[in-house]
Coordinates of C-alpha atoms and ligand atoms in Angstrom, one line a residue:
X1 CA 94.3 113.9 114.8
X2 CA 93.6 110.9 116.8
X3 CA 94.8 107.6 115.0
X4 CA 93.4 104.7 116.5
X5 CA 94.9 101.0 115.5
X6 CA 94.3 97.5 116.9
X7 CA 96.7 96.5 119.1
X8 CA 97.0 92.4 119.4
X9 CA 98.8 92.8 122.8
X10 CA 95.8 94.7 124.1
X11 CA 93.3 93.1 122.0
X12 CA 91.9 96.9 121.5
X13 CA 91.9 99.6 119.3
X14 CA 94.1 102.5 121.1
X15 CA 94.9 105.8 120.1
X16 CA 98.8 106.1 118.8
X17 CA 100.9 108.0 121.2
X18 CA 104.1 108.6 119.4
X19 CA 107.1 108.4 121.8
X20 CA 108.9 110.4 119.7
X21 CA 107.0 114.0 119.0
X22 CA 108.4 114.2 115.7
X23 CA 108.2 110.6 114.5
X24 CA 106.7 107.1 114.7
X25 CA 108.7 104.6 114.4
X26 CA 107.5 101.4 112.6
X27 CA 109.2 98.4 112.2
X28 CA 107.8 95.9 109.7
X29 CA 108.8 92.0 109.7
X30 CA 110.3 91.7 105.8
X31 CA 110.6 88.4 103.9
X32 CA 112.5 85.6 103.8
X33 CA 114.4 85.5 100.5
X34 CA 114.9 82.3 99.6
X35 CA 111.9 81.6 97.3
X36 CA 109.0 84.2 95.9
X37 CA 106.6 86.1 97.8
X38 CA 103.1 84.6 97.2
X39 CA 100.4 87.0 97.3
X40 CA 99.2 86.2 100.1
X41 CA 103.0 87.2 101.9
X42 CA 102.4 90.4 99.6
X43 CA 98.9 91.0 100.9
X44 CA 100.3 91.7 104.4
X45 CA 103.4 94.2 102.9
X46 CA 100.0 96.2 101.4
X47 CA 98.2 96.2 104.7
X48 CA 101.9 98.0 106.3
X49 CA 102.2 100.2 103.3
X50 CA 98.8 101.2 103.7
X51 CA 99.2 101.9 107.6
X52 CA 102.3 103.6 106.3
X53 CA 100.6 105.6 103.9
X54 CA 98.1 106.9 106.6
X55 CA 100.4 107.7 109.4
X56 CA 102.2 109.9 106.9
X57 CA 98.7 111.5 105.5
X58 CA 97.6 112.5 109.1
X59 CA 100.8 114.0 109.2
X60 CA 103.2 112.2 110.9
X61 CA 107.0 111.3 109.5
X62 CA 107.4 107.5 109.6
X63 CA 110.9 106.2 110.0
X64 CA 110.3 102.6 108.4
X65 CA 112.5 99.8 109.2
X66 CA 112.3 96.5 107.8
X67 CA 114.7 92.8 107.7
X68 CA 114.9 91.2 104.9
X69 CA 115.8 87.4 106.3
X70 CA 118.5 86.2 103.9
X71 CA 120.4 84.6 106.9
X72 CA 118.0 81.3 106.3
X73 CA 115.8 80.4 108.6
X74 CA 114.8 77.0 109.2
X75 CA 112.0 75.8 108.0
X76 CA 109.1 75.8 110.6
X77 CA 108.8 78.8 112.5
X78 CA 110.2 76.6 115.5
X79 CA 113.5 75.6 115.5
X80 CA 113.3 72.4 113.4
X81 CA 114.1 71.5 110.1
X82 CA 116.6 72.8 107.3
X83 CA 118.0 76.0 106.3
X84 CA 115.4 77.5 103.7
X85 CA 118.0 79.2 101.7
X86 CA 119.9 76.3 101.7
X87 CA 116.9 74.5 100.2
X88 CA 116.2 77.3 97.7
X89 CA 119.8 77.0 96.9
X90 CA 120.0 73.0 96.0
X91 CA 117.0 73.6 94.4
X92 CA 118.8 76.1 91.9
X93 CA 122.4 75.4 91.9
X94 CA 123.2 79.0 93.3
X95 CA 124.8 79.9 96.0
X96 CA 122.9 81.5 99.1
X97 CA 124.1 84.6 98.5
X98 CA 123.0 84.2 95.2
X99 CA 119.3 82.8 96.1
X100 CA 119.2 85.8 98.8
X101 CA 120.3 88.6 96.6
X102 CA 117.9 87.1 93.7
X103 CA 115.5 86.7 95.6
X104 CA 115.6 90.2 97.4
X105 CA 115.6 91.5 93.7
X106 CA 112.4 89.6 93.2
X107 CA 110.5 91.5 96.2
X108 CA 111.8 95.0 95.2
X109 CA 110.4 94.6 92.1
X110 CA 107.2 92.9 93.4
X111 CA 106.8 95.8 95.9
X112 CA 107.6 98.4 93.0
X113 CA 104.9 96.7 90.9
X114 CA 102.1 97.1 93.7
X115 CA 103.0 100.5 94.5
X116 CA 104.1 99.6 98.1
X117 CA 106.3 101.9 99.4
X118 CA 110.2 101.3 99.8
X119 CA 110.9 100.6 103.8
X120 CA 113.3 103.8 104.8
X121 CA 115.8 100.9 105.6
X122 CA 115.9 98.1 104.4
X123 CA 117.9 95.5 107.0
X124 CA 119.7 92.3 105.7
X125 CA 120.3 90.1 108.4
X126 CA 123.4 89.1 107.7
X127 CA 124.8 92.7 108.0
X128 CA 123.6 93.0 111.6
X129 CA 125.5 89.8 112.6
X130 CA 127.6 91.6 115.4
X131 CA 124.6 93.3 117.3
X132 CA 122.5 89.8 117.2
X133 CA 125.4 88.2 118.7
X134 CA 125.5 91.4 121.1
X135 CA 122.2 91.0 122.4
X136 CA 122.7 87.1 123.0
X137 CA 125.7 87.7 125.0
X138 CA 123.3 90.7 127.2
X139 CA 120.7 87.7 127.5
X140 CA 123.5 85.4 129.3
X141 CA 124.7 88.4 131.1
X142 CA 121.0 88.7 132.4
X143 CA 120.5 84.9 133.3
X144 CA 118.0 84.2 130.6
X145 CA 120.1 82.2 128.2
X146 CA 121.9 79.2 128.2
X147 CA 124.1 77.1 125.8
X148 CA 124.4 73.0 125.1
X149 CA 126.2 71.1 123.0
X150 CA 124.4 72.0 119.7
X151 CA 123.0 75.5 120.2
X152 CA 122.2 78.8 122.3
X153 CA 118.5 78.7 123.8
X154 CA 116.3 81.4 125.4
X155 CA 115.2 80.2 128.6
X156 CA 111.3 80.7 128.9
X157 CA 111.1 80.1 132.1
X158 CA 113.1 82.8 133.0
X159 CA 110.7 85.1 131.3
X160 CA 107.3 85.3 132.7
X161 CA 105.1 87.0 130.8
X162 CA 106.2 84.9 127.2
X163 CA 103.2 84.3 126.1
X164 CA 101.8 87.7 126.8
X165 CA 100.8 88.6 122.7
X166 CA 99.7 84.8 121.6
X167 CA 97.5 84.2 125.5
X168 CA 98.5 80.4 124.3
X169 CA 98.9 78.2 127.4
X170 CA 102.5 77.3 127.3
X171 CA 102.1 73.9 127.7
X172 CA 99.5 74.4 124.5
X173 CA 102.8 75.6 122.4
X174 CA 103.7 73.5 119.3
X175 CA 107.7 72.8 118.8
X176 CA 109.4 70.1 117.2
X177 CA 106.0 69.5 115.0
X178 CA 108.2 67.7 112.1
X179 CA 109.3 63.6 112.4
X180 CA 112.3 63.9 111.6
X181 CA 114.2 66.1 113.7
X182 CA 116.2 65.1 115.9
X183 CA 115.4 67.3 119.1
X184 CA 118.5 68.7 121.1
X185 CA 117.7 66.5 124.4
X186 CA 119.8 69.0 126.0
X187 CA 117.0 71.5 126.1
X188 CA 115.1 72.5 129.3
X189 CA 111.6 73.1 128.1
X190 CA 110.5 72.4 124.9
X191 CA 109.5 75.8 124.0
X192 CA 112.8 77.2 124.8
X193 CA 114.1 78.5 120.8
X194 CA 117.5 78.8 119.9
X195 CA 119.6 82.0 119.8
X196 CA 122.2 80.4 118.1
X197 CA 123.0 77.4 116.0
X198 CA 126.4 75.8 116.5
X199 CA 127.8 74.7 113.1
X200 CA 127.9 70.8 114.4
X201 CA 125.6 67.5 114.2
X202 CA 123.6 68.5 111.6
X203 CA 124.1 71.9 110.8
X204 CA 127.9 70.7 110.6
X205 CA 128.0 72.0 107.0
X206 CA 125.8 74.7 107.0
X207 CA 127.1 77.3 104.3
X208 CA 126.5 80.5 105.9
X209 CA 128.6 81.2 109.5
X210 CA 130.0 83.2 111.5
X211 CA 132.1 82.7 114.8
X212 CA 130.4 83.7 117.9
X213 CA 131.7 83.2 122.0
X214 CA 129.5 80.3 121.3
X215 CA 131.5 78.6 118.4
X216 CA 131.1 79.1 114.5
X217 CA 127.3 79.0 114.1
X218 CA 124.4 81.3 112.6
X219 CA 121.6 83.2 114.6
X220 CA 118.4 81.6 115.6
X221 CA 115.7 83.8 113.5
X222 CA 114.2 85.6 115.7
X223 CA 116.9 87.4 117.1
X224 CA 117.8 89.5 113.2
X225 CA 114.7 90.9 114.5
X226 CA 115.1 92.1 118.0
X227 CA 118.6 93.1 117.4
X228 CA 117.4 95.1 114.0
X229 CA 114.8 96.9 115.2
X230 CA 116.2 98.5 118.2
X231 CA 119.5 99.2 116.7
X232 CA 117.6 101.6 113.9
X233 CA 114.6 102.3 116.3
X234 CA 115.6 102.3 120.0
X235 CA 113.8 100.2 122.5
X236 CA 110.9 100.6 122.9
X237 CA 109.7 102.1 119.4
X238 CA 105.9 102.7 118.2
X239 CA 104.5 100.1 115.8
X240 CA 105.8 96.4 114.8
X241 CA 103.8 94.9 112.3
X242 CA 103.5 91.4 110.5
X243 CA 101.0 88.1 109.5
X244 CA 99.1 87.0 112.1
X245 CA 100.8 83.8 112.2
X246 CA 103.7 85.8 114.0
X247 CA 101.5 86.4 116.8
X248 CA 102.4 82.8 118.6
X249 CA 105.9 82.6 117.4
X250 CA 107.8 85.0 115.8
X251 CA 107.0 88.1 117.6
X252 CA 106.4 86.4 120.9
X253 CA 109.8 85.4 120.9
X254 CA 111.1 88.6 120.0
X255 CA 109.5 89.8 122.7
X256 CA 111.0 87.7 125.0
X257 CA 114.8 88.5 124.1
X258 CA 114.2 92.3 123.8
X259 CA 112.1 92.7 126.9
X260 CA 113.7 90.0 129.0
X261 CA 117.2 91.3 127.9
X262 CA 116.2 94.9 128.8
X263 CA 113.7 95.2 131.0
X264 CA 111.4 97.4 128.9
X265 CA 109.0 97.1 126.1
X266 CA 109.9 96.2 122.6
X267 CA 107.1 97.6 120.9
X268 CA 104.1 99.9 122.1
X269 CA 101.6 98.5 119.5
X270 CA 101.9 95.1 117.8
X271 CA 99.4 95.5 114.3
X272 CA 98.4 92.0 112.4
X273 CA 97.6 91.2 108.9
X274 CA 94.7 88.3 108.6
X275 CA 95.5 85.8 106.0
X276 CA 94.8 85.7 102.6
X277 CA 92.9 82.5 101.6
X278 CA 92.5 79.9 98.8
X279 CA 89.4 77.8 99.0
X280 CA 89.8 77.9 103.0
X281 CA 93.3 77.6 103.6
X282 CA 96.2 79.9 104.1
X283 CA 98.9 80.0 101.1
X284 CA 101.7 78.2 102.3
X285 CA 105.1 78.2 100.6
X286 CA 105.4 74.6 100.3
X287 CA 101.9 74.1 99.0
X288 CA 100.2 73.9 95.5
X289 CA 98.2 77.0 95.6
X290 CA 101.4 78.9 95.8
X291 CA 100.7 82.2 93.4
X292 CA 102.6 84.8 93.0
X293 CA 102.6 88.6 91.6
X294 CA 103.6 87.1 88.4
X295 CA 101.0 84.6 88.3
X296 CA 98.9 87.6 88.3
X297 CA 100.4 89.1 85.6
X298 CA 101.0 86.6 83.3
X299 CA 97.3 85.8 83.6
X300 CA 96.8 89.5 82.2
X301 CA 96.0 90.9 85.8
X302 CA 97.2 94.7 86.6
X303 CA 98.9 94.5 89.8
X304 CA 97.5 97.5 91.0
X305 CA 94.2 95.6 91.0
X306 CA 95.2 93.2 93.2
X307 CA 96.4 96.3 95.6
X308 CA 92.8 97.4 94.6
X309 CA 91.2 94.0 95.8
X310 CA 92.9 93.8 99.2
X311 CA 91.9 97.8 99.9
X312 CA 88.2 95.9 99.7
X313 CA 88.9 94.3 102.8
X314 CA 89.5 95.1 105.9
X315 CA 93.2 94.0 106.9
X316 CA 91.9 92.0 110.0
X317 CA 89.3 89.9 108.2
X318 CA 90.1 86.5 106.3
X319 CA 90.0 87.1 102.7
X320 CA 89.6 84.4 100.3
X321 CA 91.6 84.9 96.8
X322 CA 89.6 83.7 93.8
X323 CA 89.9 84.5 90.3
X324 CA 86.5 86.1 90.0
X325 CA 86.9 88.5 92.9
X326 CA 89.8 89.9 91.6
X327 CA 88.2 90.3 88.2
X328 CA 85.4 92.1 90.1
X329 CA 87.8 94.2 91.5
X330 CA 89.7 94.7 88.5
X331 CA 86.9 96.1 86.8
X332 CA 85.6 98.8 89.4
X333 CA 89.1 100.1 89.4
X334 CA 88.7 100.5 85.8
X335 CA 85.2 102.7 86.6
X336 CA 87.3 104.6 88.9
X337 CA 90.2 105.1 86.1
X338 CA 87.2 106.6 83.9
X339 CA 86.1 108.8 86.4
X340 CA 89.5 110.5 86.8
X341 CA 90.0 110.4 83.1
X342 CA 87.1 112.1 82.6
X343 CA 88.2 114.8 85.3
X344 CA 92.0 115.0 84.2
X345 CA 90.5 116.0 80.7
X346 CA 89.0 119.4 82.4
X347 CA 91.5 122.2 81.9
X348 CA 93.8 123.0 85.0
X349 CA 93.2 126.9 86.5
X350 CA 89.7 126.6 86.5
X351 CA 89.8 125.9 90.5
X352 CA 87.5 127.8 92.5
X353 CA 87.1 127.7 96.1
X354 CA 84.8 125.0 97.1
X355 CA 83.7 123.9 100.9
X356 CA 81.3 121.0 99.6
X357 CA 84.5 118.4 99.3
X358 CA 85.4 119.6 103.2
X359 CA 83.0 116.8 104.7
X360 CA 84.1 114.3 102.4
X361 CA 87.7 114.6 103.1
X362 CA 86.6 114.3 106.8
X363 CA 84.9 110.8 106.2
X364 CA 87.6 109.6 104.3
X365 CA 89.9 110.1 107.0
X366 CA 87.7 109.1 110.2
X367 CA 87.6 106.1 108.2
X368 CA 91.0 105.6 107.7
X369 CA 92.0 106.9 111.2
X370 CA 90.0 104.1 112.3
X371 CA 92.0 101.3 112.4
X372 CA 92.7 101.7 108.8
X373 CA 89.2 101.2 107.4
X374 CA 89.8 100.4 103.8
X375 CA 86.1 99.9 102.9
X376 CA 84.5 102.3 104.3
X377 CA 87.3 104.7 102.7
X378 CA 86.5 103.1 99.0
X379 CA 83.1 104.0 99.9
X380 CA 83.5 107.4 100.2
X381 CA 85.5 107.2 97.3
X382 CA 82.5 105.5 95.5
X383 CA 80.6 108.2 96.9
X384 CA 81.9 110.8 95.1
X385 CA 82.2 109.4 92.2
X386 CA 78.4 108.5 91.9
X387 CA 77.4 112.1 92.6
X388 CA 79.8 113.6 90.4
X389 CA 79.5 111.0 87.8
X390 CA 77.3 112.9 85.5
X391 CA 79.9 116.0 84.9
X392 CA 81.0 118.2 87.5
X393 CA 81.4 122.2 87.1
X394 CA 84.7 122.3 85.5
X395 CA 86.0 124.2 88.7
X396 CA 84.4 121.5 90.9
X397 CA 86.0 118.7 88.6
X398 CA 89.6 120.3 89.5
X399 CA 88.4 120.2 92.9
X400 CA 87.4 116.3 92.7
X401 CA 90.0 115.3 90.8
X402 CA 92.5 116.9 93.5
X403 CA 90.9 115.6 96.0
X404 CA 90.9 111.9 94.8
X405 CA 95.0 112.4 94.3
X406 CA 95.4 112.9 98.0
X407 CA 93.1 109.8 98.8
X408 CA 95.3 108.2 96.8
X409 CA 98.5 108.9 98.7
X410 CA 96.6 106.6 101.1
X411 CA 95.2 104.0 98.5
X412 CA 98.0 104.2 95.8
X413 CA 96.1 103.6 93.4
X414 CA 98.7 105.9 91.0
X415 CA 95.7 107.8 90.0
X416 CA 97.9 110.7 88.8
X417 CA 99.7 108.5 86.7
X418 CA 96.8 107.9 84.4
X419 CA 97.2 111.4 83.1
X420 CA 97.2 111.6 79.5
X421 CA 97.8 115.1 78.0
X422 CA 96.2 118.3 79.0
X423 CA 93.9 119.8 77.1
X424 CA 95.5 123.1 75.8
X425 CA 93.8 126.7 77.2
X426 CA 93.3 127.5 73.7
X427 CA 90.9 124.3 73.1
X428 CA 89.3 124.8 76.2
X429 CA 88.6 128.2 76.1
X430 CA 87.0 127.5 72.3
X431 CA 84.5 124.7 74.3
X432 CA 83.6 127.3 76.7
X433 CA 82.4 129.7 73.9
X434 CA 80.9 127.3 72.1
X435 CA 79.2 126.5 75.4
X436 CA 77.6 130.3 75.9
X437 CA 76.0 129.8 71.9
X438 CA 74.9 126.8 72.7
X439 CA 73.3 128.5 75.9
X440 CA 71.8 131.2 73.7
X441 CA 70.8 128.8 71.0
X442 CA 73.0 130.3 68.4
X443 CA 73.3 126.9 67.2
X444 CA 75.4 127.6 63.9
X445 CA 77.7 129.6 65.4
X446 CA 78.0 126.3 68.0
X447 CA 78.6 124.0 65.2
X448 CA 81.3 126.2 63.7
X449 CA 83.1 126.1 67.0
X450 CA 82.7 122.3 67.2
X451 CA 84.2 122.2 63.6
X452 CA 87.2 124.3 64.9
X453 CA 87.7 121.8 67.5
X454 CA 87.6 118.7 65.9
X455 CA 89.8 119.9 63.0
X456 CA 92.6 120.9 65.9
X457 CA 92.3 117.0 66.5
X458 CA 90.0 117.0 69.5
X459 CA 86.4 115.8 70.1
X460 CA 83.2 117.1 72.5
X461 CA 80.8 115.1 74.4
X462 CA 78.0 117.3 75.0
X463 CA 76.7 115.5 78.4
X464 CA 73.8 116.8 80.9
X465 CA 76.4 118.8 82.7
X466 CA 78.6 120.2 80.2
X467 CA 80.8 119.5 77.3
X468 CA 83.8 116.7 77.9
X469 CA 86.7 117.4 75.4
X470 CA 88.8 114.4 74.7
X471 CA 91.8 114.3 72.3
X472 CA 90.8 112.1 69.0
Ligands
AMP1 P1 107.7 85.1 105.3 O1 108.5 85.5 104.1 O2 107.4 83.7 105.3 O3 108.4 85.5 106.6 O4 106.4 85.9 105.3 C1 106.3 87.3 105.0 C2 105.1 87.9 105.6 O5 103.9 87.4 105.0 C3 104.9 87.7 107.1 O6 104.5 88.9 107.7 C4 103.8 86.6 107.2 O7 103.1 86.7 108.4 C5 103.0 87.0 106.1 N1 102.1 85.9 105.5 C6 102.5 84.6 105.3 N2 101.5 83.9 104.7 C7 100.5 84.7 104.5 C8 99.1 84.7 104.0 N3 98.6 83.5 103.5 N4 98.4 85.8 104.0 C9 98.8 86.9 104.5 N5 100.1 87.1 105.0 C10 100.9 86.0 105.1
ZN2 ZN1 110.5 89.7 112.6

């Protein structure tokens, strides 16, 4: 099966090549867990889980690695700023343990709620201290780092090919965006990022440190990442993942310590999720249009619609979030819901072999082989359920209904889950009589059947294609 995915270092689609024959190796950029996810954080955990999803459909184990950031990282993406956990802290009175352990609490059960797959691993930052501070010392040992009086830096300069994922002209790089921060004048190049923060100036009472060769201090962000990922992947491994606004920063930094560090590739294929959108512009933390899964929910939304919603886009478009949309999408999952309703309520053993679905199944996954073609894969979806609406053969409905639970391992939509009770053989087997009088027009007998049924607490919908039973 050939899996092709869009690779931002390339700027093409390439097939996968597993380094491994027997796995793929993913490595997913987790939160930071000082505050809630917002949905648009949580659209790009569904765009992973779905790329998760497929991998293992087409058949391949996925060893699934992913941080969770509850070191605090400061708040821009550059080096600048205060500790967010810190902040998340004052706000609440906690601790940061406490803000990182709630708020890591907080994401399980947003991830639970959308279905999204658990990460095999899931990799505090703060547990992985020692091999962070391991692979600073290597990047000294190498000649790419250097220390002042107030931190560690990466060197860039050392390091041609740093902006190899973002193609940004380094002298086009943003750092030090905010007023007030006082910039370390000790610093070569202003795009150099820090590897380590000394606990001095003003980090001087910054709650969470460790001692390092360097002095007590905490890791620059990046570094949880580099440091993570190879220690439960190797270097290089097959797929990292994130938002795309990792591209220029995050990831191109972590690229710079891995590679630079050990003279091979981090990653082979670096996968983006587009932003999620209100009215134009990208959900930020900090700003009002901050919504979360609980927004959602208190607003009577089903949080698998909104997994439904962002399956309706493609993960490397823009989408913008508005209330009507995800009503839209809320109700078509509820047609779908129907549908399988309808086909769960045809008794089990009544599969016969059937080749029809075969081309189908085939569409379904070109589609999602394709880079992970959500809408064309809800369109085959949508397919089948438009020719098949009407009513099935009841061994073509087991067939269907079958089928749409192993598109779902890729969607997860829980599909199976909306099973209600089966109907009983005895039921069933009464419908199907009923069925052959009605065929022969013995239509008392039929009625007397349709009496039986009703009285065991059961009802028939006599449709162009057959009878439906449904429990009363
Ligand atoms: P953070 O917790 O800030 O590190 O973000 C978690 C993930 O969400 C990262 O992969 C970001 O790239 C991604 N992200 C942030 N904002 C958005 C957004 N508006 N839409 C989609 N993904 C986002
Ligand atoms: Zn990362």
């Amino acid at each position: 099966m050939t899996m092709l995915l869009y690779n931002t270092l390339t700027r093409q689609k390439e097939e996968l090549r597993p380094i491994h024959p027997k796995w793929v190796g993913l490595y997913t950029c987790g939160p930071t867990v000082y505050h809630y996810a917002h949905i648009g954080n949580l659209r790009t955990y569904l765009f992973e889980d779905v790329l998760r999803r497929t991998l293992e459909y087409v058949g391949y184990t996925v060893k699934h690695v992913m941080n969770i950031t509850d070191v605090g990282h400061l708040t821009s993406d550059a080096d600048t700023g205060e500790d967010k956990l810190e902040k998340g802290a004052n706000r609440e009175g906690k601790t940061v343990w406490d803000v990182a352990q709630f708020y890591t609490n907080a994401f399980l059960k947003d991830i639970e709620l959308l279905n999204i797959k658990r990460a095999e691993t899931l990799a505090p930052a703060t547990e992985y201290i020692s091999q962070q501070i391991d692979l600073i010392k290597k990047l000294f040992e190498t000649g790419h780092a250097y220390e002042t009086t107030q931190a560690v830096y990466f060197d860039v300069s050392t390091f041609p090919e740093y902006t190899k994922l973002s193609r940004q002209k380094l002298s086009e790089k943003k750092t030090g965006v905010r007023d007030e921060v006082v910039e370390d004048p000790e610093k070569k190049h202003p795009a150099d990022f820090a590897l380590w923060f000394k606990r001095v100036g003003k980090f001087a009472d910054h709650i969470m440190h460790w001692p390092s060769p360097w002095g007590d201090g905490f890791p620059g962000w990046h570094i949880e990442c580099s440091a993570i990922s190879s220690a439960l992947l190797g270097q290089p491994f097959d797929i990292h993942t994130g938002g795309v606004d990792h591209i220029g920063v995050h990831h191109t930094n972590e690229i710079a310590q891995s590679e630079a560090a050990y003279g091979k590739p981090l990653a082979t294929i670096w996968m983006h999720g587009e932003f999620l959108l209100t009215d134009e512009e990208k959900m930020a933390k900090s700003g009002e249009n901050f919504l979360t899964l609980q927004t959602l929910i208190h607003k009577g939304v089903d949080p698998i619609s909104y997994r439904y919603f962002i399956l309706m886009a493609h993960y490397r478009t823009k989408l913008t979030f508005s209330w009507e949309a995800l009503q839209a999408a809320q109700s078509g999952l509820d047609k779908l819901r129907d549908f399988v309703r309808k086909l769960q309520k045809v008794p089990a053993g009544m599969a016969g072999e059937s080749t029809e679905l075969n081309e189908t199944r085939k569409r379904f996954t070109d589609a999602m082989s394709d880079d992970l073609n959500t809408p064309e894969a809800l369109s085959v979806v949508w397919e089948l359920v438009h020719t098949y609406h009407q009513r099935p053969s009841a061994f073509l409905a087991n067939k269907i209904l079958n089928l749409l639970y192993e598109f779902d391992d890729v969607l997860g939509l829980r599909l199976r889950d909306l099973c209600e009770e089966p109907i009983p053989r005895e039921i069933a087997e009464l419908a199907e009589k009923r069925e052959a009088h009605r065929k022969e027009k013995n239509w008392n007998q039929a009625d007397e059947i349709r009496k039986k049924i009703e009285d065991a607490g059961y009802e028939l919908d006599d449709t162009n294609a057959g009878p439906f039973i449904r429990k009363k």
